[in-house]
Amino acid sequence: GENVEQHPSTLSVQEGDSAVIKCTYSDSASNYFPWYKQELGKRPQLIIDIRSNVGEKKDQRIAVTLNKTAKHFSLHITETQPEDSAVYFCAASKSGGSYIPTFGRGTSLIVHP
Amino acid sequence: AAGVIQSPRHLIKEKRETATLKCYPIPRHDTVYWYQQGPGQDPQFLISFYEKMQSDKGSIPDRFSAQQFSDYHSELNMGSLELGDSALYFCASSFPSTDVLTFGAGSRLTVL
């Protein structure tokens, strides 16, 4: 089955800095890569996603890049704010059958004011 | 907009008791997924249903069972509870033949 590795497990930045979280996946058939933000005790919320026919996607301060050859994808947050502090999960899934996403272990992002 | 509704939000049980969690998907979503998330862990897939039939099975213990009803709501039945079952249980739903999941607020189960 799919295996998703996520790094780092914790990331501490100063407000205004950029943050980058990286994930790798094992199944070359995976073609959908969502990113979820989860605040303590709350539900995972989809913040951005990318499909395998696209190399990069941007939404305001958030961007995701995908390298299909290397089987890795990254989340980039610019101009971080304290409210960006949360656990971020990457995931991978494949269409045309089971859509069950496999999650990475999560990155705890702390943005210091 | 309607979201995924889960109940109860909090549940406290003793060891060896049973528990039932309910999930009401977003209207017109036909697929329901159940996830278990322990403290500091990533969500672990338990089971999913498509059009009222079980479609995929993950790490759901044999003590647990689930089903999806004719109105598309789903219930997770948890038997002979153990301390290690204490976790947040999320339900998610998706539109037909799509891979975009929307999660409910979760049910926090505490087993004493």
Short mmCIF file of C-alpha atoms in Angstrom, two decimals:
data_model
loop_
_atom_site.label_atom_id
_atom_site.label_comp_id
_atom_site.label_asym_id
_atom_site.label_seq_id
_atom_site.Cartn_x
_atom_site.Cartn_y
_atom_site.Cartn_z
CA GLY A 1 0.00 0.00 0.00
CA GLU A 2 0.86 3.67 -0.04
CA ASN A 3 3.39 5.04 2.44
CA VAL A 4 3.65 8.77 3.08
CA GLU A 5 6.62 10.25 4.92
CA GLN A 6 6.41 13.79 6.27
CA HIS A 7 9.14 16.09 7.58
CA PRO A 8 9.82 17.84 9.83
CA SER A 9 7.68 16.63 12.71
CA THR A 10 7.93 20.06 14.37
CA LEU A 11 8.72 23.43 12.86
CA SER A 12 9.16 26.64 14.80
CA VAL A 13 9.35 29.97 12.95
CA GLN A 14 9.09 33.66 13.70
CA GLU A 15 6.06 35.58 12.51
CA GLY A 16 6.65 36.77 8.96
CA ASP A 17 9.06 33.96 8.09
CA SER A 18 8.31 31.24 5.55
CA ALA A 19 7.61 27.64 6.45
CA VAL A 20 8.15 24.58 4.28
CA ILE A 21 6.85 21.08 4.97
CA LYS A 22 7.92 18.16 2.78
CA CYS A 23 6.31 14.82 2.02
CA THR A 24 7.29 11.81 -0.02
CA TYR A 25 5.03 9.02 -1.24
CA SER A 26 5.73 5.51 -2.43
CA ASP A 27 2.93 4.58 -4.85
CA SER A 28 3.56 6.07 -8.29
CA ALA A 29 -0.15 5.58 -9.06
CA SER A 30 -1.14 8.18 -6.45
CA ASN A 31 -2.45 11.25 -8.21
CA TYR A 32 -4.17 13.43 -5.62
CA PHE A 33 -2.31 15.19 -2.81
CA PRO A 34 -4.32 17.19 -0.27
CA TRP A 35 -2.97 19.15 2.68
CA TYR A 36 -4.96 19.45 5.91
CA LYS A 37 -4.62 21.87 8.79
CA GLN A 38 -5.71 20.63 12.18
CA GLU A 39 -5.96 22.81 15.27
CA LEU A 40 -5.88 21.13 18.66
CA GLY A 41 -8.96 18.97 19.18
CA LYS A 42 -10.54 20.16 15.93
CA ARG A 43 -11.25 18.48 12.61
CA PRO A 44 -8.70 18.28 9.79
CA GLN A 45 -9.55 21.03 7.28
CA LEU A 46 -8.47 20.95 3.67
CA ILE A 47 -6.35 24.01 2.92
CA ILE A 48 -4.98 23.21 -0.53
CA ASP A 49 -4.62 20.23 -2.84
CA ILE A 50 -2.79 19.37 -6.03
CA ARG A 51 -3.29 16.75 -8.72
CA SER A 52 -0.61 14.92 -10.60
CA ASN A 53 -1.17 16.83 -13.84
CA VAL A 54 -0.03 20.05 -12.17
CA GLY A 55 3.41 20.99 -10.82
CA GLU A 56 2.46 23.90 -8.61
CA LYS A 57 -0.63 25.52 -7.14
CA LYS A 58 -0.94 28.73 -5.17
CA ASP A 59 -3.63 30.21 -2.96
CA GLN A 60 -2.66 33.53 -1.38
CA ARG A 61 0.09 32.76 1.17
CA ILE A 62 -0.04 29.01 0.62
CA ALA A 63 1.52 27.08 -2.25
CA VAL A 64 2.08 23.42 -2.98
CA THR A 65 4.60 21.92 -5.37
CA LEU A 66 4.68 18.39 -6.75
CA ASN A 67 7.56 16.46 -8.28
CA LYS A 68 6.09 13.28 -9.73
CA THR A 69 9.43 11.88 -10.82
CA ALA A 70 10.89 12.13 -7.34
CA LYS A 71 7.53 11.34 -5.72
CA HIS A 72 7.59 14.27 -3.36
CA PHE A 73 5.42 17.28 -2.69
CA SER A 74 5.80 20.28 -0.44
CA LEU A 75 3.69 22.89 1.31
CA HIS A 76 5.00 26.44 1.41
CA ILE A 77 3.52 29.08 3.71
CA THR A 78 4.82 32.63 3.31
CA GLU A 79 4.50 35.55 5.73
CA THR A 80 3.48 33.23 8.53
CA GLN A 81 1.10 34.48 11.21
CA PRO A 82 0.45 33.15 14.74
CA GLU A 83 -2.92 31.81 13.56
CA ASP A 84 -1.05 29.53 11.16
CA SER A 85 0.08 27.56 14.23
CA ALA A 86 -1.44 24.07 13.93
CA VAL A 87 -0.61 20.52 12.88
CA TYR A 88 -0.38 20.11 9.12
CA PHE A 89 -0.95 16.73 7.46
CA CYS A 90 -0.10 15.80 3.91
CA ALA A 91 -1.91 12.91 2.25
CA ALA A 92 -1.86 10.92 -0.97
CA SER A 93 -4.57 8.98 -2.75
CA LYS A 94 -5.34 7.60 -6.18
CA SER A 95 -8.44 7.89 -8.30
CA GLY A 96 -10.04 5.10 -10.24
CA GLY A 97 -10.72 2.86 -7.31
CA SER A 98 -10.28 3.52 -3.65
CA TYR A 99 -9.99 7.20 -2.82
CA ILE A 100 -8.78 6.51 0.71
CA PRO A 101 -6.08 9.05 1.50
CA THR A 102 -3.00 7.87 3.35
CA PHE A 103 -1.82 10.55 5.78
CA GLY A 104 1.66 11.59 6.75
CA ARG A 105 2.53 11.72 10.45
CA GLY A 106 1.92 15.46 10.66
CA THR A 107 4.03 18.58 11.26
CA SER A 108 3.42 20.75 14.28
CA LEU A 109 3.99 24.33 13.11
CA ILE A 110 4.53 26.97 15.77
CA VAL A 111 4.63 30.60 14.70
CA HIS A 112 6.08 32.88 17.36
CA PRO A 113 4.78 36.46 17.45
CA ALA B 1 -23.63 25.20 4.09
CA ALA B 2 -24.38 21.85 5.71
CA GLY B 3 -21.37 20.01 7.07
CA VAL B 4 -20.68 16.50 8.26
CA ILE B 5 -22.48 16.02 11.57
CA GLN B 6 -21.16 13.65 14.21
CA SER B 7 -22.70 12.65 17.50
CA PRO B 8 -22.06 12.47 20.32
CA ARG B 9 -19.21 14.97 20.51
CA HIS B 10 -17.93 13.49 23.74
CA LEU B 11 -18.40 10.06 25.22
CA ILE B 12 -17.04 8.47 28.39
CA LYS B 13 -17.25 4.71 28.83
CA GLU B 14 -15.87 2.03 31.11
CA LYS B 15 -13.70 -0.85 29.89
CA ARG B 16 -15.68 -3.65 28.27
CA GLU B 17 -18.68 -1.42 27.61
CA THR B 18 -20.00 -0.70 24.13
CA ALA B 19 -20.37 2.60 22.28
CA THR B 20 -22.07 3.80 19.12
CA LEU B 21 -20.97 6.82 17.13
CA LYS B 22 -23.16 8.40 14.47
CA CYS B 23 -22.28 10.31 11.33
CA TYR B 24 -24.55 12.29 9.01
CA PRO B 25 -22.76 13.11 5.76
CA ILE B 26 -23.19 16.24 3.69
CA PRO B 27 -26.39 15.94 1.58
CA ARG B 28 -25.73 14.15 -1.75
CA HIS B 29 -22.41 12.77 -0.52
CA ASP B 30 -22.61 9.02 -1.02
CA THR B 31 -19.35 7.90 0.55
CA VAL B 32 -18.56 7.88 4.26
CA TYR B 33 -15.18 7.25 5.85
CA TRP B 34 -14.31 6.58 9.49
CA TYR B 35 -10.95 7.53 10.98
CA GLN B 36 -9.44 7.06 14.43
CA GLN B 37 -6.92 9.59 15.72
CA GLY B 38 -4.97 8.91 18.91
CA PRO B 39 -3.21 11.74 20.81
CA GLY B 40 -0.40 13.18 18.70
CA GLN B 41 -1.10 10.70 15.89
CA ASP B 42 -2.19 11.01 12.31
CA PRO B 43 -5.73 9.89 11.41
CA GLN B 44 -5.88 6.13 10.82
CA PHE B 45 -8.41 4.85 8.32
CA LEU B 46 -10.90 2.36 9.79
CA ILE B 47 -13.58 1.67 7.20
CA SER B 48 -15.57 3.28 4.40
CA PHE B 49 -18.96 2.87 2.77
CA TYR B 50 -20.16 3.69 -0.72
CA GLU B 51 -23.85 3.62 -1.53
CA LYS B 52 -24.60 1.75 1.71
CA MET B 53 -22.10 -1.01 1.00
CA GLN B 54 -18.73 -1.43 2.70
CA SER B 55 -16.14 -0.36 0.16
CA ASP B 56 -12.78 -0.44 1.96
CA LYS B 57 -11.51 -1.74 5.25
CA GLY B 58 -8.52 -0.40 7.13
CA SER B 59 -7.30 -1.02 10.64
CA ILE B 60 -10.73 -1.53 12.19
CA PRO B 61 -10.60 -4.01 15.10
CA ASP B 62 -12.85 -7.07 14.95
CA ARG B 63 -14.61 -5.68 18.06
CA PHE B 64 -15.89 -2.80 15.94
CA SER B 65 -18.49 -2.86 13.20
CA ALA B 66 -20.10 -0.20 11.07
CA GLN B 67 -22.85 0.26 8.55
CA GLN B 68 -24.40 2.87 6.32
CA PHE B 69 -28.15 3.23 6.28
CA SER B 70 -30.65 4.05 3.53
CA ASP B 71 -30.51 7.77 4.41
CA TYR B 72 -26.67 7.57 4.03
CA HIS B 73 -25.95 8.17 7.69
CA SER B 74 -23.44 5.78 9.20
CA GLU B 75 -22.90 4.28 12.64
CA LEU B 76 -19.71 2.91 14.15
CA ASN B 77 -20.41 0.29 16.81
CA MET B 78 -17.57 -0.34 19.21
CA GLY B 79 -17.70 -3.44 21.41
CA SER B 80 -15.74 -4.56 24.47
CA LEU B 81 -13.99 -1.21 24.77
CA GLU B 82 -10.34 -1.08 25.79
CA LEU B 83 -8.30 1.78 27.22
CA GLY B 84 -6.46 2.03 23.91
CA ASP B 85 -9.69 2.85 22.11
CA SER B 86 -9.64 6.31 23.70
CA ALA B 87 -9.25 8.63 20.73
CA LEU B 88 -10.92 11.15 18.46
CA TYR B 89 -13.10 9.44 15.88
CA PHE B 90 -13.67 11.38 12.69
CA CYS B 91 -16.20 10.73 10.02
CA ALA B 92 -15.68 12.21 6.56
CA SER B 93 -17.82 12.20 3.45
CA SER B 94 -17.31 12.84 -0.25
CA PHE B 95 -19.27 13.42 -3.44
CA PRO B 96 -19.78 10.50 -5.82
CA SER B 97 -16.51 9.47 -7.49
CA THR B 98 -14.44 12.27 -6.01
CA ASP B 99 -11.45 12.20 -3.72
CA VAL B 100 -12.10 15.39 -1.77
CA LEU B 101 -13.03 14.50 1.81
CA THR B 102 -14.83 16.78 4.23
CA PHE B 103 -14.38 15.88 7.88
CA GLY B 104 -16.86 16.14 10.72
CA ALA B 105 -15.97 17.74 14.06
CA GLY B 106 -15.19 14.35 15.58
CA SER B 107 -16.36 12.33 18.56
CA ARG B 108 -13.98 12.15 21.49
CA LEU B 109 -14.18 8.77 23.20
CA THR B 110 -12.62 8.31 26.62
CA VAL B 111 -12.44 4.79 28.03
CA LEU B 112 -11.82 4.58 31.78
#
